[in-house]
Tab-separated table of C-alpha atoms in Angstrom:
chain	number	residue	atom	x	y	z
A	84	MET	CA	40.959	-32.867	15.648
A	85	ILE	CA	38.507	-30.257	15.425
A	86	GLU	CA	39.536	-27.071	13.320
A	87	PRO	CA	39.438	-23.833	15.028
A	88	TYR	CA	36.180	-23.254	12.285
A	89	GLY	CA	34.779	-26.128	13.929
A	90	LEU	CA	34.828	-24.891	17.382
A	91	ILE	CA	33.108	-21.740	16.072
A	92	VAL	CA	30.283	-23.500	14.333
A	93	ILE	CA	30.039	-25.812	17.201
A	94	LEU	CA	29.383	-22.904	19.860
A	95	LEU	CA	27.376	-20.995	17.195
A	96	GLY	CA	25.155	-23.925	17.009
A	97	LEU	CA	24.959	-24.922	20.472
A	98	ILE	CA	23.883	-20.946	21.377
A	99	MET	CA	21.089	-21.274	18.628
A	100	ALA	CA	19.752	-24.578	19.625
A	101	ALA	CA	19.459	-23.624	23.201
A	102	TYR	CA	17.775	-20.280	22.111
A	103	THR	CA	15.379	-22.084	19.685
A	104	PHE	CA	14.343	-24.675	22.541
A	105	LYS	CA	13.731	-21.384	25.286
A	106	GLU	CA	11.556	-20.107	22.412
A	107	PHE	CA	9.653	-23.333	21.848
A	108	TYR	CA	9.506	-23.886	25.826
A	109	ARG	CA	8.124	-20.383	26.215
A	110	LYS	CA	5.868	-21.114	23.332
A	111	ARG	CA	6.815	-18.420	21.078
A	112	ILE	CA	7.561	-21.105	18.194
A	113	GLY	CA	5.655	-24.105	17.265
A	114	THR	CA	6.507	-27.627	17.273
A	115	ILE	CA	7.243	-27.595	13.084
A	116	PRO	CA	9.566	-24.722	13.128
A	117	PHE	CA	11.338	-25.999	16.203
A	118	ILE	CA	12.005	-29.437	14.746
A	119	ILE	CA	13.137	-27.879	11.280
A	120	TRP	CA	15.482	-25.338	13.107
A	121	THR	CA	16.721	-27.942	15.539
A	122	ILE	CA	17.647	-29.882	12.287
A	123	ILE	CA	19.277	-27.135	10.942
A	124	TRP	CA	21.494	-26.597	14.097
A	125	ILE	CA	22.557	-30.493	14.265
A	126	ALA	CA	23.590	-30.340	10.923
A	127	LEU	CA	25.229	-27.203	11.681
A	128	ILE	CA	27.033	-28.402	14.442
A	129	SER	CA	27.706	-31.808	12.754
A	130	THR	CA	29.805	-30.200	10.030
A	131	GLY	CA	32.044	-28.701	13.160
A	132	VAL	CA	32.345	-32.260	14.656
A	133	TYR	CA	32.586	-34.486	11.912
A	134	PRO	CA	33.920	-32.536	8.828
A	135	GLN	CA	34.613	-35.610	7.021
A	136	LEU	CA	30.897	-36.414	6.618
A	137	TYR	CA	30.900	-33.827	4.331
A	138	LEU	CA	33.847	-34.454	2.095
A	139	GLY	CA	32.283	-37.492	-0.071
A	140	LEU	CA	29.225	-35.190	-0.273
A	141	ALA	CA	30.999	-31.872	-1.092
A	142	SER	CA	33.453	-33.707	-3.787
A	143	SER	CA	30.304	-35.250	-5.557
A	144	LEU	CA	29.053	-31.824	-6.105
A	145	GLY	CA	32.442	-30.558	-7.735
A	146	MET	CA	33.549	-28.409	-4.124
A	147	ALA	CA	37.003	-28.533	-3.319
A	148	ALA	CA	36.283	-28.523	0.412
A	149	PRO	CA	33.517	-29.089	2.742
A	150	ILE	CA	33.433	-25.503	3.880
A	151	GLN	CA	32.060	-24.660	0.397
A	152	PHE	CA	29.745	-27.043	0.655
A	153	VAL	CA	28.501	-25.569	4.173
A	154	THR	CA	28.732	-21.940	2.658
A	155	THR	CA	26.854	-22.420	-0.596
A	156	PHE	CA	24.079	-24.642	1.600
A	157	SER	CA	23.890	-21.979	4.161
A	158	ILE	CA	23.297	-19.363	1.599
A	159	MET	CA	20.944	-21.220	-0.072
A	160	ILE	CA	19.068	-21.752	3.223
A	161	LEU	CA	19.214	-17.698	3.918
A	162	PHE	CA	17.592	-17.054	0.713
A	163	ALA	CA	14.748	-19.439	1.723
A	164	ILE	CA	14.588	-17.852	5.021
A	165	VAL	CA	14.705	-14.162	3.623
A	166	TYR	CA	11.919	-14.858	1.322
A	167	GLN	CA	9.829	-16.552	4.038
A	168	ILE	CA	10.575	-13.385	6.085
A	169	PHE	CA	9.311	-11.440	3.255
A	170	ARG	CA	6.406	-13.103	2.691
A	171	THR	CA	5.324	-13.081	6.218
A	172	VAL	CA	6.123	-9.203	6.342
A	173	GLY	CA	3.523	-8.736	3.845
A	174	ASP	CA	0.953	-10.854	5.385
A	175	ILE	CA	1.175	-8.958	8.551
A	176	ASN	CA	0.931	-5.443	6.868
A	177	ARG	CA	-2.143	-7.011	5.045
A	178	LYS	CA	-3.582	-7.832	8.513
A	179	ILE	CA	-2.387	-4.791	10.313
A	180	THR	CA	-4.082	-2.722	7.442
A	181	LYS	CA	-7.297	-4.594	7.616
A	182	ILE	CA	-7.353	-4.073	11.241
A	183	VAL	CA	-6.841	-0.112	11.141
A	184	GLN	CA	-9.385	-0.027	8.378
A	185	GLN	CA	-11.740	-1.892	10.374
A	186	LEU	CA	-11.431	-0.180	13.895
A	187	ALA	CA	-11.602	3.038	12.206
A	188	LEU	CA	-14.949	2.560	10.534
A	189	GLU	CA	-16.415	0.944	13.517
A	190	LYS	CA	-15.253	3.872	15.707
A	191	THR	CA	-17.119	5.907	12.901
A	192	GLU	CA	-20.290	3.971	13.322
A	193	VAL	CA	-20.356	4.210	17.256
A	194	LYS	CA	-19.938	8.206	16.798
A	195	MET	CA	-22.702	8.296	14.839
A	196	ASP	CA	-24.837	5.801	16.810
A	197	GLN	CA	-24.375	8.239	19.775
B	7	MET	CA	-26.423	20.492	-5.615
B	8	LEU	CA	-27.271	17.063	-7.655
B	9	LEU	CA	-29.938	15.018	-7.054
B	10	LEU	CA	-28.013	11.832	-6.975
B	11	LYS	CA	-26.350	11.149	-3.498
B	12	VAL	CA	-22.441	12.812	-3.950
B	13	VAL	CA	-20.294	12.020	-1.339
B	14	CYS	CA	-16.662	13.225	-1.359
B	15	VAL	CA	-13.668	10.920	0.140
B	16	ILE	CA	-10.612	13.171	1.300
B	17	PRO	CA	-7.902	11.034	2.418
B	18	ALA	CA	-5.305	13.380	4.428
B	19	HIS	CA	-2.066	13.045	6.362
B	20	ASN	CA	-0.957	16.300	8.538
B	21	GLU	CA	-2.719	18.619	6.351
B	22	GLU	CA	-4.183	21.173	9.270
B	23	SER	CA	-3.130	23.972	6.895
B	24	THR	CA	-5.502	23.076	4.098
B	25	ILE	CA	-7.822	20.572	4.901
B	26	SER	CA	-10.494	23.070	6.140
B	27	SER	CA	-11.101	25.039	3.021
B	28	VAL	CA	-10.892	22.042	0.962
B	29	VAL	CA	-13.749	20.507	2.987
B	30	ARG	CA	-15.654	23.796	2.882
B	31	ASN	CA	-15.493	24.081	-0.588
B	32	ALA	CA	-16.336	20.429	-1.440
B	33	ARG	CA	-19.186	20.767	0.774
B	34	THR	CA	-20.849	23.357	-1.346
B	35	ILE	CA	-21.012	20.535	-4.051
B	36	CYS	CA	-21.324	16.840	-2.268
B	37	ASN	CA	-23.998	16.010	-0.065
B	38	LEU	CA	-21.464	14.671	2.575
B	39	VAL	CA	-17.580	15.178	2.783
B	40	ILE	CA	-15.680	12.228	4.608
B	41	VAL	CA	-12.242	13.098	5.435
B	42	VAL	CA	-9.972	9.783	6.069
B	43	ASP	CA	-7.409	11.134	8.751
B	44	ASP	CA	-4.301	8.614	7.852
B	45	GLY	CA	-2.466	8.722	11.451
B	46	SER	CA	-2.117	12.704	11.501
B	47	THR	CA	-0.232	14.052	14.154
B	48	ASP	CA	-1.050	17.622	13.844
B	49	LYS	CA	-4.520	19.157	13.938
B	50	THR	CA	-6.229	18.079	10.423
B	51	VAL	CA	-8.647	15.735	12.296
B	52	GLU	CA	-9.940	19.207	14.557
B	53	GLU	CA	-10.049	21.324	11.275
B	54	ALA	CA	-11.862	19.117	9.157
B	55	THR	CA	-14.659	18.221	12.181
B	56	LYS	CA	-14.689	21.990	12.306
B	57	ALA	CA	-15.279	22.103	8.859
B	58	LYS	CA	-18.291	19.792	9.201
B	59	ALA	CA	-16.509	16.771	7.692
B	60	LYS	CA	-17.232	13.277	8.610
B	61	VAL	CA	-13.846	11.814	9.940
B	62	VAL	CA	-12.664	8.253	10.061
B	63	SER	CA	-9.485	8.008	11.590
B	64	HIS	CA	-6.541	5.378	11.139
B	65	ILE	CA	-4.541	5.271	14.254
B	66	ILE	CA	-1.507	5.034	12.256
B	67	ARG	CA	-0.313	6.194	8.752
B	68	LEU	CA	-1.160	3.264	6.170
B	69	GLY	CA	-0.847	5.358	2.868
B	70	VAL	CA	-3.063	7.046	0.573
B	71	GLY	CA	-4.059	4.138	-1.078
B	72	ALA	CA	-5.507	2.306	2.407
B	73	ALA	CA	-6.912	5.653	3.464
B	74	LEU	CA	-9.093	5.785	0.328
B	75	SER	CA	-10.160	2.114	0.413
B	76	THR	CA	-11.182	3.071	3.840
B	77	GLY	CA	-12.997	6.201	2.557
B	78	LEU	CA	-14.603	4.203	-0.216
B	79	ARG	CA	-15.939	1.975	2.243
B	80	ALA	CA	-17.454	4.726	4.597
B	81	ALA	CA	-19.010	6.374	1.741
B	82	SER	CA	-20.513	3.210	0.817
B	83	ASN	CA	-22.059	3.014	4.267
B	84	HIS	CA	-23.605	6.418	3.767
B	85	ASP	CA	-25.737	5.364	1.024
B	86	ALA	CA	-23.521	7.078	-1.704
B	87	GLU	CA	-24.521	7.127	-5.199
B	88	ILE	CA	-21.675	8.984	-6.801
B	89	ILE	CA	-18.365	9.287	-4.901
B	90	VAL	CA	-15.361	11.423	-5.706
B	91	THR	CA	-12.264	11.395	-4.270
B	92	LEU	CA	-9.739	14.612	-3.706
B	93	ASP	CA	-6.348	15.403	-2.618
B	94	ALA	CA	-6.218	17.332	0.792
B	95	ASP	CA	-3.498	19.784	-0.543
B	96	GLU	CA	-5.654	21.684	-2.241
B	97	GLN	CA	-4.033	20.733	-5.446
B	98	HIS	CA	-7.602	20.044	-6.955
B	99	ASP	CA	-10.478	22.865	-7.024
B	100	PRO	CA	-13.847	21.274	-5.655
B	101	LYS	CA	-15.728	23.514	-8.005
B	102	GLU	CA	-14.508	21.238	-10.911
B	103	ILE	CA	-16.412	18.140	-9.094
B	104	PRO	CA	-19.445	18.351	-11.692
B	105	ASN	CA	-17.382	18.450	-14.741
B	106	VAL	CA	-15.504	14.987	-13.057
B	107	ILE	CA	-19.158	13.248	-12.438
B	108	ALA	CA	-20.832	14.521	-15.297
B	109	PRO	CA	-20.150	10.949	-17.598
B	110	ILE	CA	-21.305	9.288	-14.651
B	111	VAL	CA	-24.286	11.251	-14.322
B	112	ASP	CA	-24.902	10.899	-17.898
B	113	GLY	CA	-24.531	6.985	-17.901
B	114	LYS	CA	-21.398	7.364	-19.780
B	115	ALA	CA	-18.699	6.006	-17.777
B	116	ASP	CA	-18.234	4.209	-14.171
B	117	LEU	CA	-14.793	5.793	-13.388
B	118	VAL	CA	-13.672	9.215	-14.488
B	119	ILE	CA	-10.176	10.524	-13.777
B	120	GLY	CA	-9.490	14.392	-13.616
B	121	SER	CA	-6.472	14.363	-15.736
B	122	ARG	CA	-3.875	17.319	-15.180
B	123	ILE	CA	-2.245	16.802	-18.383
B	124	LEU	CA	-5.222	17.240	-20.533
B	125	GLU	CA	-5.497	20.970	-18.996
B	126	LYS	CA	-3.316	22.623	-21.638
B	127	ASN	CA	-1.947	24.964	-18.924
B	128	SER	CA	-1.177	22.465	-16.917
B	129	GLU	CA	1.548	23.820	-13.944
B	130	MET	CA	2.638	20.131	-13.311
B	131	PRO	CA	6.386	20.330	-12.282
B	132	PHE	CA	8.579	19.030	-15.334
B	133	GLN	CA	9.764	16.164	-13.207
B	134	LYS	CA	6.701	14.874	-12.013
B	135	LEU	CA	5.492	15.609	-15.521
B	136	VAL	CA	7.682	13.068	-17.068
B	137	ALA	CA	7.170	10.456	-14.390
B	138	ASN	CA	3.429	10.703	-14.851
B	139	LYS	CA	3.543	10.439	-18.461
B	140	ILE	CA	5.900	7.234	-18.115
B	141	LEU	CA	3.255	5.702	-15.774
B	142	SER	CA	0.350	6.421	-17.457
B	143	LYS	CA	1.769	5.164	-20.620
B	144	LEU	CA	2.638	1.779	-18.606
B	145	THR	CA	-0.747	1.953	-16.985
B	146	SER	CA	-2.521	2.279	-20.225
B	147	PHE	CA	-0.504	-0.357	-21.829
B	148	ALA	CA	-1.600	-2.736	-19.028
B	149	SER	CA	-4.930	-1.980	-18.876
B	150	GLY	CA	-5.567	-1.530	-22.635
B	151	ILE	CA	-7.221	2.092	-22.081
B	152	GLU	CA	-5.481	5.288	-23.113
B	153	ILE	CA	-4.978	7.061	-19.626
B	154	LYS	CA	-3.526	10.585	-19.799
B	155	ASP	CA	-2.891	11.002	-16.051
B	156	SER	CA	-3.176	7.688	-14.232
B	157	GLN	CA	-1.758	9.018	-11.102
B	158	SER	CA	-4.585	11.806	-10.363
B	159	GLY	CA	-6.065	11.655	-7.091
B	160	PHE	CA	-9.275	13.305	-8.243
B	161	ARG	CA	-11.732	10.719	-9.354
B	162	GLY	CA	-15.246	10.198	-9.581
B	163	MET	CA	-16.892	6.833	-9.607
B	164	SER	CA	-20.425	5.248	-9.530
B	165	ARG	CA	-21.429	3.277	-6.312
B	166	HIS	CA	-21.218	-0.008	-7.808
B	167	VAL	CA	-17.604	0.543	-9.006
B	168	ALA	CA	-16.398	1.752	-5.701
B	169	ASP	CA	-17.913	-1.662	-4.045
B	170	SER	CA	-16.303	-3.772	-6.427
B	171	ILE	CA	-13.201	-1.958	-6.298
B	172	LYS	CA	-10.387	-4.345	-5.042
B	173	TYR	CA	-6.560	-3.506	-4.840
B	174	GLU	CA	-4.029	-4.532	-2.555
B	175	SER	CA	-1.467	-1.023	-2.368
B	176	THR	CA	-1.274	0.575	0.267
B	177	ASP	CA	0.352	3.691	-1.120
B	178	TYR	CA	0.686	5.740	-4.283
B	179	GLN	CA	0.532	2.338	-6.268
B	180	TRP	CA	-3.241	2.174	-6.043
B	181	ALA	CA	-4.117	4.961	-8.884
B	182	SER	CA	-2.591	2.435	-11.398
B	183	GLU	CA	-3.692	-1.034	-9.697
B	184	MET	CA	-7.486	0.577	-9.460
B	185	ILE	CA	-7.678	1.517	-12.970
B	186	ILE	CA	-5.763	-2.016	-14.242
B	187	SER	CA	-8.144	-4.095	-11.994
B	188	LEU	CA	-11.397	-1.891	-13.210
B	189	SER	CA	-10.411	-2.214	-17.008
B	190	LYS	CA	-10.215	-5.856	-17.108
B	191	ARG	CA	-13.502	-6.157	-15.591
B	192	GLY	CA	-15.247	-4.102	-18.079
B	193	PHE	CA	-15.887	-1.196	-16.245
B	194	ARG	CA	-15.877	2.086	-18.623
B	195	ILE	CA	-13.014	4.458	-17.712
B	196	VAL	CA	-12.484	8.272	-18.904
B	197	ASP	CA	-10.692	10.918	-18.301
B	198	VAL	CA	-11.723	14.953	-18.202
B	199	PRO	CA	-9.468	17.785	-18.073
B	200	ILE	CA	-9.002	19.529	-14.699
B	201	LYS	CA	-6.903	22.433	-13.171
B	202	THR	CA	-4.319	21.493	-10.431
B	203	VAL	CA	-2.417	24.322	-8.442
B	204	TYR	CA	1.078	23.344	-7.341
B	205	PHE	CA	2.612	24.142	-4.287
B	206	LYS	CA	6.319	24.318	-4.369
B	207	SER	CA	6.417	24.164	-0.092
B	208	ARG	CA	4.101	21.022	-0.289
B	209	ARG	CA	4.858	18.893	-3.393
B	210	ARG	CA	3.900	15.276	-2.548
B	211	GLY	CA	2.875	12.492	-4.780
B	212	ALA	CA	4.421	9.159	-6.381
B	213	GLY	CA	7.982	9.076	-6.068
B	214	PHE	CA	10.511	7.128	-7.775
B	215	ARG	CA	10.432	4.477	-5.421
B	216	ASP	CA	6.696	4.406	-5.922
B	217	ALA	CA	7.136	4.193	-9.800
B	218	ILE	CA	9.247	0.996	-9.230
B	219	LYS	CA	6.441	-0.619	-7.256
B	220	ILE	CA	3.837	0.559	-9.999
B	221	LEU	CA	6.087	-0.791	-12.764
B	222	TYR	CA	6.268	-4.104	-10.258
B	223	ASN	CA	2.618	-4.349	-10.033
B	224	ILE	CA	1.759	-3.582	-13.440
B	225	LEU	CA	4.244	-6.561	-14.387
B	226	HIS	CA	2.675	-8.739	-11.743
B	227	PRO	CA	-1.005	-8.068	-11.685
B	228	LYS	CA	-2.506	-9.663	-8.542
């Protein structure tokens, strides 16, 4: 019997998996991110379909219910994603700065040559 | 006019009301004045061009640190021997440029900081003064050099210093990062007193958020 929580998780997982596939199909994400995200969505969906799979794992980690395991695991993943986004934004910012500075200098040189 | 080629770099963002007079005054002392327009949306570029400055324009606003970095590269491209950086808001008096670059001309320093606090009659607002003193202490601690005004934008440096400057900060944190980075590579840094005029209507500069970022940079040097 699937719990209401399970239904929400399955629905969310399926929507996100479909969205991820669409992004991969349109070549907006690479193969490795596609595989990683697909694994994450499958893991999420399976917590809704087979909650008993996580019972043993949750109890061995001292957690009362699979939902605690899922929540804790999800928060950990979210922290990792936020960190990755933070790094990416920093990298993009540095690249934009370099491009804008280079453009400014090149434009000035062109003006001087004319 | 000095025998060495002195190039003045002025970062500017929406400074149409003051840039013209700053450029004109700086031109009486410097061989070339470069205004780095940091994504201005007013007539800063037109005013600076009219005042006969060389204008380098960022298509978007990157921050004062990035503007200075662009300006230093532009100055090097124009064969500068000494580079002076000034604020565009008339806070600094270009007539003091000879005092700021004197230790470089005399071969006694590689980087000179025009210190607003060394000046006894400094008009720096109290809040700014306190923040500045704290940041200067932190910068002095991290660099191992006693710096009275680490946030001053009025600086003089020799060409080889400008060419070797590497900092990643694009905003106000550049001021401390530059000092720390250069001191660790053995460059000689001194400060000289300068006069500063503050206008209540156009007070800018490092704020609380910048202070936190500067502290972070000091604790996590790149």
